[in-house]
Amino acid sequence: MKATPVSKSLSELFKESFIQIPRFQRPYDWNSENISDLWNDLMDHDDPEYFMGSIVVFRDGKDKSLLYVVDGQQRITTITIFLSVIRDAFDKLETPDLASAVQNYIQTTDDDNKQRYVITHSPAKKLFQHGIQNRSADDTYEAADDEDRAFQRARSNLRDYVNSEIMNSSMSKDEKIDALRKLRKKLLSIQFISVELDNEDDAYVIFEVLNTRGKDLRISHLLKNLLTKHLKAKVKGSDPYKDKWDKIVSQLDGLKGSYDIDSFLFH
């Protein structure tokens, strides 16, 4: 197994590659405490190059500009949501050029001059795209599952912090713009150790090893990882195997009583 570590800032990571959250990943699930910790860390550190740990990725075999995230998706997703909140704040202060500059880290053009989101999911998460990444985000877009609700909760929490500290403060408009610029700079200067794996097969192994830290991998996470490793999606943008898995989980969660996928698998 070959792994190549490189030091990168968030700005470099988002400008150099498109990033996809692969199908074997766990859903996004940062809670209000996680968001609070991130906010406080950023506020407490004046270091322009705040270190935020490592991320593990592997490169697409055909599209060399595309990276798949094995470890670090929770942090990267949260930072994208954070950037969308800053973008919206710049728009609210009627500074469209500054908002557009932030949007370029969320959505940009590829080598064919086609617009692409920097962060995507496999399969696509429509609320994340239309309700958060889109410059004219639709706040009325309904959540389809717990992951969508986690996206919305993170955005709401981050928006509350920005509103409380900057937008609803007694500062002048120019002072608010400067404060948002400073916050944007802190985010884009975050430092990671980016570890690039040699191939996708290594990614499934590393996913299981790395995710035994923090929240333990449940039986269902391990089984999903195994199934997605062997059941490859045949059509780009469509993943019937993951859809069927999500449907099973949803049906079990909807039953009366304390039923869930792990209890079902155990019995």
Coordinates of C-alpha atoms in Angstrom, one line a residue:
M1 CA 0.0 0.0 0.0
K2 CA 1.4 3.4 -1.1
A3 CA 0.4 6.6 0.7
T4 CA 1.8 10.1 -0.2
P5 CA 1.4 12.8 2.4
V6 CA 1.5 16.5 1.3
S7 CA 0.8 19.6 3.4
K8 CA -2.0 21.7 1.9
S9 CA -4.1 24.7 2.8
L10 CA -7.9 24.5 2.4
S11 CA -7.5 27.1 -0.4
E12 CA -5.1 24.9 -2.3
L13 CA -7.2 21.8 -1.8
F14 CA -10.3 23.4 -3.1
K15 CA -8.6 25.1 -6.0
E16 CA -6.5 22.2 -7.2
S17 CA -9.2 19.4 -7.3
F18 CA -12.8 18.5 -7.4
I19 CA -13.7 16.4 -4.3
Q20 CA -16.3 13.7 -4.1
I21 CA -17.7 12.0 -1.0
P22 CA -17.8 8.3 -2.1
R23 CA -20.8 6.0 -1.5
F24 CA -19.1 3.9 1.2
Q25 CA -18.9 7.0 3.5
R26 CA -21.1 7.4 6.6
P27 CA -23.7 10.2 6.4
Y28 CA -22.8 13.7 7.5
D29 CA -23.7 13.9 11.1
W30 CA -21.9 16.8 12.8
N31 CA -24.0 18.1 15.7
S32 CA -24.2 21.5 17.4
E33 CA -21.4 20.7 19.7
N34 CA -19.1 19.8 16.8
I35 CA -20.0 23.1 15.1
S36 CA -19.4 25.0 18.4
D37 CA -16.0 23.4 18.8
L38 CA -15.0 24.5 15.2
W39 CA -16.2 28.0 15.7
N40 CA -14.4 28.4 19.1
D41 CA -11.2 26.9 17.7
L42 CA -11.2 29.4 14.8
M43 CA -12.0 32.3 17.1
D44 CA -9.4 31.3 19.7
H45 CA -6.5 30.9 17.2
D46 CA -4.8 33.9 15.7
D47 CA -2.4 31.7 13.9
P48 CA -3.1 32.3 10.1
E49 CA -2.3 28.6 9.4
Y50 CA -4.5 26.7 11.8
F51 CA -3.8 23.0 11.5
M52 CA -6.9 20.8 11.3
G53 CA -5.5 17.3 11.1
S54 CA -5.1 14.9 8.1
I55 CA -7.4 14.0 5.3
V56 CA -7.1 10.8 3.3
V57 CA -8.0 10.7 -0.4
F58 CA -7.6 8.7 -3.6
R59 CA -7.6 10.0 -7.2
D60 CA -10.1 8.9 -9.8
G61 CA -8.5 6.6 -12.4
K62 CA -9.8 8.6 -15.4
D63 CA -10.6 12.1 -14.1
K64 CA -7.3 13.1 -12.6
S65 CA -8.8 16.3 -11.2
L66 CA -11.2 14.3 -9.0
L67 CA -10.4 13.2 -5.5
Y68 CA -12.5 10.8 -3.4
V69 CA -12.4 11.4 0.4
V70 CA -11.7 8.4 2.6
D71 CA -11.2 10.4 5.9
G72 CA -12.1 14.0 6.5
Q73 CA -15.5 14.3 4.9
Q74 CA -17.2 15.7 8.0
R75 CA -14.7 18.6 8.3
I76 CA -14.6 19.3 4.6
T77 CA -18.4 19.3 4.3
T78 CA -18.7 21.6 7.3
I79 CA -16.2 24.1 5.9
T80 CA -18.1 24.2 2.6
I81 CA -21.3 25.0 4.6
F82 CA -19.4 27.6 6.5
L83 CA -18.2 29.2 3.2
S84 CA -21.8 29.3 2.0
V85 CA -22.8 31.2 5.1
I86 CA -20.0 33.8 4.6
R87 CA -21.0 34.1 0.9
D88 CA -24.6 34.8 1.9
A89 CA -23.5 37.4 4.5
F90 CA -21.5 39.2 1.8
D91 CA -24.5 39.2 -0.4
K92 CA -26.7 40.6 2.4
L93 CA -24.1 43.4 2.8
E94 CA -24.5 44.1 -0.9
T95 CA -20.9 43.2 -1.8
P96 CA -21.5 40.8 -4.8
D97 CA -17.9 40.7 -5.8
L98 CA -16.8 39.4 -2.4
A99 CA -19.7 36.9 -2.4
S100 CA -18.7 35.7 -5.9
A101 CA -15.1 35.2 -4.7
V102 CA -16.2 32.9 -2.0
Q103 CA -18.6 31.1 -4.3
N104 CA -15.6 30.2 -6.5
Y105 CA -14.4 27.9 -3.7
I106 CA -17.8 26.2 -3.7
Q107 CA -18.6 26.1 -7.4
T108 CA -16.1 26.6 -10.3
T109 CA -15.3 25.6 -13.9
D110 CA -13.5 22.5 -15.1
D111 CA -11.1 22.1 -18.0
D112 CA -14.1 22.1 -20.4
N113 CA -15.3 25.4 -18.9
K114 CA -18.3 23.6 -17.4
Q115 CA -19.6 24.7 -14.0
R116 CA -19.0 22.0 -11.3
Y117 CA -19.4 22.0 -7.5
V118 CA -16.1 21.5 -5.8
I119 CA -17.7 19.1 -3.3
T120 CA -20.2 16.5 -4.6
H121 CA -21.7 13.3 -3.1
S122 CA -22.1 9.9 -4.7
P123 CA -25.0 9.7 -5.3
A124 CA -25.8 13.4 -5.3
K125 CA -27.4 15.1 -2.3
K126 CA -29.9 17.5 -3.8
L127 CA -30.5 19.6 -0.6
F128 CA -26.7 20.1 -0.2
Q129 CA -26.5 21.3 -3.9
H130 CA -29.7 23.4 -4.2
G131 CA -30.1 24.5 -0.6
I132 CA -26.5 25.3 0.4
Q133 CA -23.9 25.3 -2.5
N134 CA -26.1 27.2 -4.9
R135 CA -25.5 30.9 -4.9
S136 CA -29.3 31.5 -4.9
A137 CA -29.9 28.8 -2.3
D138 CA -33.4 27.6 -1.7
D139 CA -34.1 27.7 2.0
T140 CA -37.4 26.0 1.5
Y141 CA -35.9 22.8 0.1
E142 CA -37.2 19.9 2.2
A143 CA -34.9 17.5 4.0
A144 CA -35.2 13.9 2.7
D145 CA -33.3 12.2 5.5
D146 CA -31.2 12.6 8.7
E147 CA -28.2 13.7 6.6
D148 CA -30.1 16.5 5.0
R149 CA -31.3 17.6 8.4
A150 CA -27.7 17.6 9.6
F151 CA -26.7 19.8 6.7
Q152 CA -29.5 22.2 7.6
R153 CA -28.6 22.2 11.3
A154 CA -24.9 22.9 10.6
R155 CA -25.8 25.9 8.3
S156 CA -28.3 27.2 10.9
N157 CA -25.7 27.0 13.7
L158 CA -23.0 28.6 11.7
R159 CA -25.4 31.3 10.5
D160 CA -26.3 32.0 14.1
Y161 CA -22.7 32.5 15.1
V162 CA -22.0 34.8 12.1
N163 CA -25.1 36.8 12.8
S164 CA -24.4 37.1 16.5
E165 CA -20.8 38.1 16.2
I166 CA -20.9 40.1 13.0
M167 CA -24.1 40.7 11.1
N168 CA -26.3 41.8 14.1
S169 CA -23.6 43.6 15.9
S170 CA -23.2 47.4 16.3
M171 CA -20.3 47.4 13.8
S172 CA -20.5 49.6 10.7
K173 CA -21.0 48.0 7.3
D174 CA -17.3 48.4 6.5
E175 CA -16.3 46.8 9.8
K176 CA -18.7 43.9 9.2
I177 CA -17.1 43.4 5.7
D178 CA -13.6 43.4 7.3
A179 CA -14.7 40.9 9.9
L180 CA -16.1 38.6 7.2
R181 CA -12.9 38.9 5.2
K182 CA -10.9 38.0 8.3
L183 CA -13.2 34.9 8.9
R184 CA -12.9 33.9 5.3
K185 CA -9.1 34.1 5.5
K186 CA -9.0 31.9 8.6
L187 CA -11.1 29.2 6.8
L188 CA -9.1 29.3 3.6
S189 CA -5.8 29.2 5.5
I190 CA -6.7 26.0 7.5
Q191 CA -3.8 23.5 7.0
F192 CA -4.3 19.8 6.4
I193 CA -1.9 16.9 5.8
S194 CA -3.4 15.4 2.6
V195 CA -2.6 11.7 2.3
E196 CA -3.2 10.3 -1.2
L197 CA -3.7 6.6 -1.5
D198 CA -2.6 4.6 -4.6
N199 CA -6.0 3.0 -5.4
E200 CA -9.6 2.5 -4.5
D201 CA -9.1 -0.9 -2.9
D202 CA -6.8 0.5 -0.3
A203 CA -9.4 3.1 0.4
Y204 CA -11.9 0.6 1.7
V205 CA -9.3 -0.9 4.0
I206 CA -8.2 2.5 5.3
F207 CA -11.8 3.6 5.8
E208 CA -12.4 0.8 8.3
V209 CA -9.1 1.4 10.1
L210 CA -9.4 5.2 10.4
N211 CA -13.0 5.2 11.4
T212 CA -12.4 3.1 14.4
R213 CA -11.3 6.3 16.0
G214 CA -13.9 8.6 17.6
K215 CA -17.4 7.3 16.9
D216 CA -17.0 3.5 16.4
L217 CA -18.0 2.0 13.1
R218 CA -21.3 0.1 13.6
I219 CA -21.9 -3.3 12.1
S220 CA -24.1 -1.7 9.5
H221 CA -21.3 0.7 8.5
L222 CA -18.9 -2.2 8.0
L223 CA -21.4 -4.2 6.0
K224 CA -22.3 -1.2 3.8
N225 CA -18.6 -0.7 3.2
L226 CA -18.2 -4.3 2.1
L227 CA -21.2 -4.3 -0.1
T228 CA -20.3 -1.0 -1.9
K229 CA -16.8 -2.4 -2.4
H230 CA -18.1 -5.4 -4.4
L231 CA -21.3 -3.9 -5.9
K232 CA -20.1 -1.2 -8.3
A233 CA -22.5 1.4 -9.6
K234 CA -22.8 0.9 -13.4
V235 CA -24.3 4.3 -14.3
K236 CA -22.7 7.6 -13.3
G237 CA -24.9 9.6 -11.0
S238 CA -27.1 6.6 -10.3
D239 CA -26.5 4.1 -7.5
P240 CA -29.4 1.6 -7.1
Y241 CA -27.4 -0.5 -4.5
K242 CA -26.9 2.5 -2.1
D243 CA -30.6 3.5 -2.8
K244 CA -31.8 0.1 -1.8
W245 CA -29.6 0.1 1.3
D246 CA -30.9 3.5 2.4
K247 CA -34.5 2.3 1.8
I248 CA -33.9 -0.7 4.1
V249 CA -32.5 1.5 6.8
S250 CA -35.4 4.0 6.5
Q251 CA -38.0 1.2 6.7
L252 CA -36.4 -0.2 9.9
D253 CA -36.2 3.2 11.4
G254 CA -39.8 3.8 10.7
L255 CA -41.1 0.8 12.6
K256 CA -42.6 1.3 16.0
G257 CA -40.3 0.3 18.9
S258 CA -36.5 0.3 19.2
Y259 CA -35.7 -1.1 15.8
D260 CA -32.7 -0.1 13.7
I261 CA -30.4 -1.7 11.1
D262 CA -27.8 -2.9 13.6
S263 CA -30.4 -4.6 15.8
F264 CA -31.8 -6.3 12.7
L265 CA -28.4 -7.5 11.6
F266 CA -27.5 -8.7 15.0
H267 CA -30.7 -10.8 15.3

